[in-house]
Short mmCIF file of C-alpha atoms in Angstrom, two decimals:
data_model
loop_
_atom_site.label_atom_id
_atom_site.label_comp_id
_atom_site.label_asym_id
_atom_site.label_seq_id
_atom_site.Cartn_x
_atom_site.Cartn_y
_atom_site.Cartn_z
CA UNK L 499 22.89 -1.90 41.94
CA UNK L 500 23.61 -5.52 40.98
CA UNK L 501 27.22 -6.70 41.30
CA UNK L 502 27.64 -8.03 37.75
CA UNK L 503 26.08 -6.70 34.54
CA UNK L 504 23.19 -8.45 32.79
CA UNK L 505 23.39 -9.36 29.13
CA UNK L 506 21.35 -7.02 26.95
CA UNK L 507 19.19 -7.32 24.94
CA UNK L 508 17.27 -9.85 26.96
CA UNK L 509 15.97 -13.12 25.55
CA UNK L 510 12.91 -11.83 23.71
CA UNK L 511 10.31 -14.63 23.55
CA UNK L 512 8.91 -15.97 20.29
CA UNK L 513 5.32 -15.34 21.36
CA UNK L 514 3.73 -11.98 22.14
CA UNK L 515 5.00 -11.94 25.72
CA UNK L 516 7.61 -9.72 27.38
CA UNK L 517 11.04 -10.98 28.48
CA UNK L 518 10.96 -12.33 32.02
CA UNK L 519 13.55 -9.73 33.09
CA UNK L 520 11.06 -6.90 32.58
CA UNK L 521 8.82 -8.13 35.40
CA UNK L 522 11.36 -7.22 38.11
CA UNK L 523 13.60 -4.76 36.28
CA UNK L 524 12.08 -1.68 37.94
CA UNK L 525 13.12 -2.89 41.41
CA UNK L 526 16.34 -0.97 40.67
CA UNK L 527 16.25 2.46 39.00
CA UNK L 528 19.50 1.75 37.13
CA UNK L 529 20.80 -1.62 35.93
CA UNK L 530 24.24 -2.38 34.47
CA UNK L 531 24.27 -4.39 31.24
CA UNK L 532 26.71 -5.76 28.68
CA UNK L 533 25.82 -5.02 25.05
CA UNK L 534 26.35 -7.34 22.04
CA UNK L 535 29.45 -5.27 21.19
CA UNK L 536 30.99 -6.14 24.57
CA UNK L 537 30.64 -2.57 25.84
CA UNK L 538 28.84 -1.87 29.09
CA UNK L 539 25.95 0.54 29.60
CA UNK L 540 23.34 1.52 32.17
CA UNK L 541 19.64 0.82 31.73
CA UNK L 542 17.26 3.40 33.18
CA UNK L 543 14.19 1.37 34.11
CA UNK L 544 11.43 3.60 35.55
CA UNK L 545 8.96 5.77 33.67
CA UNK L 546 9.54 9.13 35.34
CA UNK L 547 13.34 8.72 35.34
CA UNK L 548 13.24 7.81 31.66
CA UNK L 549 11.18 10.89 30.77
CA UNK L 550 13.74 13.04 32.59
CA UNK L 551 16.84 11.58 30.95
CA UNK L 552 15.22 11.86 27.50
CA UNK L 553 15.24 15.64 27.99
CA UNK L 554 18.52 15.92 29.90
CA UNK L 555 21.14 17.85 27.86
CA UNK L 556 23.87 15.70 29.45
CA UNK L 557 22.43 12.61 27.73
CA UNK L 558 23.64 12.85 24.15
CA UNK L 559 22.60 11.00 21.00
CA UNK L 560 25.95 11.80 19.44
CA UNK L 561 28.08 8.69 19.81
CA UNK L 562 30.64 9.69 17.17
CA UNK L 563 33.25 10.10 19.89
CA UNK L 564 36.41 8.13 20.73
CA UNK L 565 35.52 5.37 23.17
CA UNK L 566 31.77 5.89 22.89
CA UNK L 567 29.77 2.70 23.54
CA UNK L 568 28.35 0.69 20.65
CA UNK L 569 25.30 -1.53 20.60
CA UNK L 570 26.87 -3.87 18.05
CA UNK L 571 30.14 -4.05 16.14
CA UNK L 572 28.35 -2.73 13.07
CA UNK L 573 27.74 0.95 12.44
CA UNK L 574 24.94 2.27 10.22
CA UNK L 575 26.21 5.39 8.51
CA UNK L 576 22.82 7.06 7.99
CA UNK L 577 21.65 6.75 11.57
CA UNK L 578 25.07 7.64 13.04
CA UNK L 579 26.27 10.24 10.55
CA UNK L 580 29.16 12.44 11.72
CA UNK L 581 27.95 15.34 9.56
CA UNK L 582 24.57 15.44 11.31
CA UNK L 583 24.56 16.79 14.87
CA UNK L 584 21.91 14.87 16.82
CA UNK L 585 22.02 17.22 19.83
CA UNK L 586 20.69 20.75 20.41
CA UNK L 587 21.06 23.42 19.19
CA UNK L 588 21.72 22.01 15.69
CA UNK L 589 19.20 19.20 16.11
CA UNK L 590 16.62 21.72 17.33
CA UNK L 591 17.18 23.83 14.22
CA UNK L 592 16.70 20.83 11.91
CA UNK L 593 13.61 19.67 13.79
CA UNK L 594 12.06 23.11 13.55
CA UNK L 595 12.62 23.24 9.80
CA UNK L 596 11.27 19.69 9.36
CA UNK L 597 8.18 20.53 11.42
CA UNK L 598 7.34 23.44 9.12
CA UNK L 599 6.76 20.97 6.27
CA UNK L 600 5.85 17.74 8.07
CA UNK L 601 2.75 19.15 9.73
CA UNK L 602 -0.18 17.42 11.44
CA UNK L 603 -2.44 18.87 8.74
CA UNK L 604 -0.36 17.28 5.98
CA UNK L 605 -0.44 13.92 7.77
CA UNK L 606 -4.18 13.97 8.46
CA UNK L 607 -4.87 14.86 4.84
CA UNK L 608 -3.42 11.45 3.95
CA UNK L 609 -6.21 9.53 5.72
CA UNK L 610 -8.42 8.98 2.62
CA UNK L 611 -5.40 7.79 0.64
CA UNK L 612 -4.27 5.44 3.42
CA UNK L 613 -7.82 4.06 3.65
CA UNK L 614 -7.90 3.45 -0.10
CA UNK L 615 -4.53 1.66 -0.05
CA UNK L 616 -5.58 -0.49 2.93
CA UNK L 617 -8.87 -1.48 1.30
CA UNK L 618 -7.16 -2.41 -1.97
CA UNK L 619 -4.60 -4.53 -0.15
CA UNK L 620 -7.29 -6.32 1.87
CA UNK L 621 -9.20 -7.03 -1.34
CA UNK L 622 -6.07 -8.57 -2.86
CA UNK L 623 -5.41 -10.47 0.37
CA UNK L 624 -8.83 -12.12 0.29
CA UNK L 625 -8.23 -13.34 -3.26
CA UNK L 626 -5.39 -15.53 -2.01
CA UNK L 627 -5.69 -18.96 -0.46
CA UNK L 628 -4.76 -18.97 3.23
CA UNK L 629 -2.42 -19.19 4.96
CA UNK L 630 -1.06 -15.83 3.82
CA UNK L 631 1.85 -13.84 5.23
CA UNK L 632 0.13 -10.68 6.51
CA UNK L 633 3.49 -8.95 6.88
CA UNK L 634 4.37 -9.19 3.19
CA UNK L 635 0.83 -9.06 1.81
CA UNK L 636 -0.48 -6.15 3.89
CA UNK L 637 1.74 -4.48 6.50
CA UNK L 638 4.82 -3.77 4.38
CA UNK L 639 3.08 -2.71 1.14
CA UNK L 640 0.71 -0.46 3.08
CA UNK L 641 3.39 1.42 4.98
CA UNK L 642 5.75 1.51 1.99
CA UNK L 643 3.13 2.95 -0.36
CA UNK L 644 2.09 5.56 2.20
CA UNK L 645 5.57 6.89 3.02
CA UNK L 646 6.62 6.83 -0.64
CA UNK L 647 3.47 8.71 -1.61
CA UNK L 648 4.13 11.28 1.10
CA UNK L 649 7.72 11.81 -0.02
CA UNK L 650 6.85 11.85 -3.71
CA UNK L 651 8.50 8.56 -4.76
CA UNK L 652 6.86 7.33 -7.99
CA UNK L 653 4.95 4.01 -7.61
CA UNK L 654 7.22 2.21 -10.08
CA UNK L 655 10.26 2.92 -7.87
CA UNK L 656 8.86 1.86 -4.50
CA UNK L 657 9.97 -1.79 -4.55
CA UNK L 658 13.62 -0.70 -4.74
CA UNK L 659 13.87 0.01 -1.03
CA UNK L 660 13.33 -3.38 0.57
CA UNK L 661 16.62 -4.22 2.31
CA UNK L 662 18.76 -1.82 0.26
CA UNK L 663 20.15 1.04 2.30
CA UNK L 664 22.82 1.89 -0.27
CA UNK L 665 20.26 1.92 -3.05
CA UNK L 666 17.98 4.16 -1.01
CA UNK L 667 20.80 6.63 -0.39
CA UNK L 668 21.71 6.98 -4.06
CA UNK L 669 18.12 7.02 -5.25
CA UNK L 670 17.06 9.67 -2.74
CA UNK L 671 19.84 11.99 -3.84
CA UNK L 672 18.67 11.71 -7.44
CA UNK L 673 15.02 12.21 -6.42
CA UNK L 674 15.82 15.35 -4.43
CA UNK L 675 17.64 16.88 -7.39
CA UNK L 676 14.65 16.06 -9.60
CA UNK L 677 12.32 17.77 -7.11
CA UNK L 678 14.54 20.86 -7.10
CA UNK L 679 14.07 21.15 -10.86
CA UNK L 680 10.40 20.17 -10.89
CA UNK L 681 8.76 20.45 -7.43
CA UNK L 682 5.45 18.76 -6.71
CA UNK L 683 2.86 18.49 -3.96
CA UNK L 684 4.97 16.20 -1.76
CA UNK L 685 7.04 16.35 1.41
CA UNK L 686 10.45 16.43 -0.30
CA UNK L 687 9.43 19.45 -2.38
CA UNK L 688 8.10 21.14 0.77
CA UNK L 689 11.35 20.43 2.65
CA UNK L 690 13.40 21.88 -0.20
CA UNK L 691 11.40 25.10 -0.02
CA UNK L 692 11.05 25.48 3.73
CA UNK L 693 13.19 28.04 5.48
CA UNK L 694 13.52 29.78 8.80
CA UNK L 695 14.10 33.54 9.13
CA UNK L 696 16.94 32.95 11.58
CA UNK L 697 18.43 29.64 10.46
CA UNK L 698 17.89 29.50 6.72
CA UNK L 699 17.24 26.16 5.04
CA UNK L 700 18.23 22.58 5.62
CA UNK L 701 21.62 21.99 4.03
CA UNK L 702 21.76 19.62 1.06
CA UNK L 703 23.31 16.91 3.22
CA UNK L 704 20.82 17.38 6.05
CA UNK L 705 17.92 17.13 3.61
CA UNK L 706 19.40 14.00 2.05
CA UNK L 707 19.90 12.27 5.41
CA UNK L 708 16.47 13.20 6.75
CA UNK L 709 14.68 12.00 3.62
CA UNK L 710 16.43 8.61 3.77
CA UNK L 711 15.61 8.30 7.48
CA UNK L 712 11.96 9.16 6.86
CA UNK L 713 11.78 6.61 4.07
CA UNK L 714 13.41 3.69 5.88
CA UNK L 715 12.01 4.30 9.35
CA UNK L 716 8.66 5.31 7.88
CA UNK L 717 7.73 1.90 6.58
CA UNK L 718 9.75 -0.82 8.31
CA UNK L 719 9.04 0.39 11.84
CA UNK L 720 5.31 0.89 11.31
CA UNK L 721 5.00 -2.43 9.48
CA UNK L 722 6.60 -4.12 12.48
CA UNK L 723 4.22 -2.31 14.86
CA UNK L 724 1.24 -3.36 12.76
CA UNK L 725 2.32 -7.00 12.73
CA UNK L 726 3.04 -7.13 16.45
CA UNK L 727 -0.21 -5.34 17.26
CA UNK L 728 -2.20 -7.78 15.14
CA UNK L 729 -0.62 -10.71 17.00
CA UNK L 730 -1.56 -9.13 20.32
CA UNK L 731 -5.17 -8.74 19.25
CA UNK L 732 -5.43 -12.24 17.82
CA UNK L 733 -4.03 -13.72 21.03
CA UNK L 734 -6.48 -11.73 23.19
CA UNK L 735 -9.84 -12.73 21.71
CA UNK L 736 -11.85 -10.88 24.35
CA UNK L 737 -10.23 -7.59 23.35
CA UNK L 738 -10.57 -8.37 19.65
CA UNK L 739 -14.28 -9.11 20.05
CA UNK L 740 -14.81 -5.88 21.95
CA UNK L 741 -13.09 -3.95 19.18
CA UNK L 742 -15.25 -5.64 16.55
CA UNK L 743 -18.36 -4.67 18.52
CA UNK L 744 -17.20 -1.07 18.91
CA UNK L 745 -14.79 0.14 16.18
CA UNK L 746 -14.89 3.55 17.83
CA UNK L 747 -12.34 2.12 20.27
CA UNK L 748 -9.71 1.82 17.53
CA UNK L 749 -7.69 4.97 18.51
CA UNK L 750 -7.48 3.81 22.14
CA UNK L 751 -6.72 0.26 20.99
CA UNK L 752 -3.81 1.46 18.86
CA UNK L 753 -2.25 3.24 21.85
CA UNK L 754 -2.62 0.16 24.03
CA UNK L 755 -1.23 -2.15 21.36
CA UNK L 756 1.77 0.15 21.01
CA UNK L 757 2.30 0.21 24.78
CA UNK L 758 2.21 -3.57 25.10
CA UNK L 759 4.43 -4.40 22.14
CA UNK L 760 7.81 -5.93 22.87
CA UNK L 761 9.57 -5.21 19.61
CA UNK L 762 12.94 -3.96 20.82
CA UNK L 763 12.17 -0.23 20.75
CA UNK L 764 14.98 0.45 23.22
CA UNK L 765 17.72 -1.16 21.17
CA UNK L 766 18.20 2.03 19.15
CA UNK L 767 18.13 4.25 22.25
CA UNK L 768 21.78 3.97 23.30
CA UNK L 769 23.03 7.36 24.50
CA UNK L 770 26.33 8.88 25.67
CA UNK L 771 26.59 10.64 29.05
CA UNK L 772 28.60 13.85 28.66
CA UNK L 773 28.74 14.63 32.40
CA UNK L 774 27.91 12.81 35.63
CA UNK L 775 24.17 12.51 36.19
CA UNK L 776 22.11 11.13 39.05
CA UNK L 777 19.19 8.80 38.31
CA UNK L 778 17.13 7.42 41.16
CA UNK L 779 19.96 8.07 43.62
CA UNK L 780 22.55 6.35 41.39
CA UNK L 781 25.37 8.34 39.79
CA UNK L 782 26.02 7.45 36.17
CA UNK L 783 29.54 8.67 35.35
CA UNK L 784 30.58 10.78 32.43
CA UNK L 785 31.50 8.75 29.35
CA UNK L 786 29.03 5.96 30.11
CA UNK L 787 26.51 4.44 27.79
CA UNK L 788 22.90 4.89 28.88
CA UNK L 789 19.74 3.24 27.57
CA UNK L 790 16.30 4.53 28.60
CA UNK L 791 14.50 1.19 28.27
CA UNK L 792 11.13 2.17 26.87
CA UNK L 793 9.59 -1.30 27.24
CA UNK L 794 10.13 -1.11 30.99
CA UNK L 795 8.68 2.40 31.18
CA UNK L 796 5.57 1.19 29.37
CA UNK L 797 5.06 -1.53 31.97
CA UNK L 798 5.67 0.72 35.00
CA UNK L 799 3.04 -0.09 37.63
CA UNK L 800 3.17 3.43 39.05
CA UNK L 801 1.87 4.83 35.74
CA UNK L 802 -0.13 1.98 34.16
CA UNK L 803 -2.40 0.05 36.56
CA UNK L 804 -2.23 -3.70 35.93
CA UNK L 805 0.35 -3.06 33.21
CA UNK L 806 0.65 -6.65 31.96
CA UNK L 807 -3.03 -6.69 30.99
CA UNK L 808 -3.98 -5.65 27.45
CA UNK L 809 -6.89 -3.24 27.84
CA UNK L 810 -8.05 -1.47 24.68
CA UNK L 811 -10.25 0.86 26.76
CA UNK L 812 -7.28 2.20 28.75
CA UNK L 813 -7.42 6.01 28.96
CA UNK L 814 -4.69 8.65 29.22
CA UNK L 815 -2.23 6.16 27.78
CA UNK L 816 0.99 8.20 27.86
CA UNK L 817 3.31 5.41 26.72
CA UNK L 818 6.83 6.16 25.48
CA UNK L 819 6.94 4.06 22.32
CA UNK L 820 7.71 7.19 20.30
CA UNK L 821 10.21 8.44 22.92
CA UNK L 822 9.82 11.90 24.50
CA UNK L 823 11.56 15.24 24.74
CA UNK L 824 13.56 16.78 21.88
CA UNK L 825 13.87 13.45 20.07
CA UNK L 826 10.17 12.52 20.11
CA UNK L 827 9.49 10.62 16.87
CA UNK L 828 8.46 13.02 14.11
CA UNK L 829 6.58 10.21 12.37
CA UNK L 830 4.36 9.38 15.35
CA UNK L 831 1.22 10.99 13.89
CA UNK L 832 1.70 9.17 10.58
CA UNK L 833 2.28 5.83 12.31
CA UNK L 834 -0.85 6.28 14.42
CA UNK L 835 -2.92 7.14 11.36
CA UNK L 836 -1.68 4.08 9.44
CA UNK L 837 -2.26 1.73 12.38
CA UNK L 838 -5.78 3.05 12.94
CA UNK L 839 -6.77 2.73 9.29
CA UNK L 840 -5.14 -0.71 8.92
CA UNK L 841 -6.89 -2.16 11.96
CA UNK L 842 -10.20 -0.69 10.85
CA UNK L 843 -9.86 -2.36 7.42
CA UNK L 844 -8.84 -5.73 8.82
CA UNK L 845 -11.61 -5.83 11.43
CA UNK L 846 -14.28 -4.76 8.99
CA UNK L 847 -13.27 -6.81 5.94
CA UNK L 848 -11.73 -9.92 7.56
CA UNK L 849 -13.88 -10.57 10.64
CA UNK L 850 -12.68 -14.18 10.98
CA UNK L 851 -8.96 -13.34 10.79
CA UNK L 852 -6.84 -15.68 12.92
CA UNK L 853 -3.25 -16.85 13.30
CA UNK L 854 -2.42 -19.79 11.05
CA UNK L 855 0.26 -21.07 13.46
CA UNK L 856 0.54 -21.16 17.27
CA UNK L 857 2.02 -17.92 18.68
CA UNK L 858 5.08 -19.86 19.83
CA UNK L 859 5.81 -20.79 16.19
CA UNK L 860 6.07 -17.18 15.00
CA UNK L 861 9.60 -16.41 13.85
CA UNK L 862 11.40 -13.16 14.62
CA UNK L 863 14.48 -11.63 13.06
CA UNK L 864 17.69 -12.48 14.91
CA UNK L 865 19.31 -9.04 14.83
CA UNK L 866 19.23 -7.24 18.20
CA UNK L 867 18.29 -4.08 16.29
CA UNK L 868 15.36 -5.73 14.50
CA UNK L 869 13.06 -7.95 16.55
CA UNK L 870 10.13 -7.76 14.15
CA UNK L 871 8.40 -10.83 12.77
CA UNK L 872 9.94 -12.58 9.77
CA UNK L 873 6.44 -13.52 8.68
CA UNK L 874 2.91 -13.46 10.05
CA UNK L 875 0.90 -16.43 8.69
CA UNK L 876 -2.84 -15.80 8.98
CA UNK L 877 -6.04 -17.49 7.83
CA UNK L 878 -9.74 -16.63 7.89
#
């Protein structure tokens, strides 16, 4: 292992290219880093090692412990909530109850609605004079309308959630109580009613936290993925042209665009090691911070041949964008559906879509926990 820790996160470039550190990071299975908070942690760099630690019971998501490492000085109460146990068996119980309501069938049934929303937004987009910010005009309203519709948030309330965590927390509590009195055909109503013969229902607090997480993560993250994926396509014209010629490649294209995105997925992956573990012949001691760096896993040459090349025909694309193991992203199916439908609408309705600025001029957020684009100027 290197003698002195690297600074993490790395210098993420402005264009759609990975940080230079990722090219050689997998030469060592474990790399010491210093986080923005000043705490140290260990990066796990290789695909197979990362899959293992994501399922290792000694690698805990619960960092509400004295001396636990922090990514930044700030602490987000919803995503690190001391009343919600993020480890098995309690996490397993909550996941099982959530899965009873948030089913693949429920998600797939949304496809016609998502298509309608995407087509309406593209129609409105084309009425504007370019350049237009695709992030604000398409990506955010699409994902926000979809997740709000799924949860049962009335259309007139949807704009309240941009950049307002406190407002979302209070509003969601009021909405849940309204659904208890008058349930509808929506996910919140289903979650209120779901129960398990052995473990009962979600508690009121658990339901509240999960609904806020679904709301906030359900639109910002997917909007960021859609923006970054669009940039990748527009900067690889050969792949874009192939997709236009064969829209049947869209599902494979979405997986490849997810794999190749460098949007800081790993910055929310900081874990706490509850007992000594060995990774690639290196012992990571109890009490350490550990980060399974998903971007590195998705560029691992032993799993993805020619990993730096964007190839929308790539098969068996088992990337780790949505994590793995007991904390695999519950919203993965919804995100995939939205990305597929959005790309289909853009390719069909805006065949001359292009970036309105050079890729190097694209501006990203400065927060290490949010590396998405500030705006995505496009023309046609």
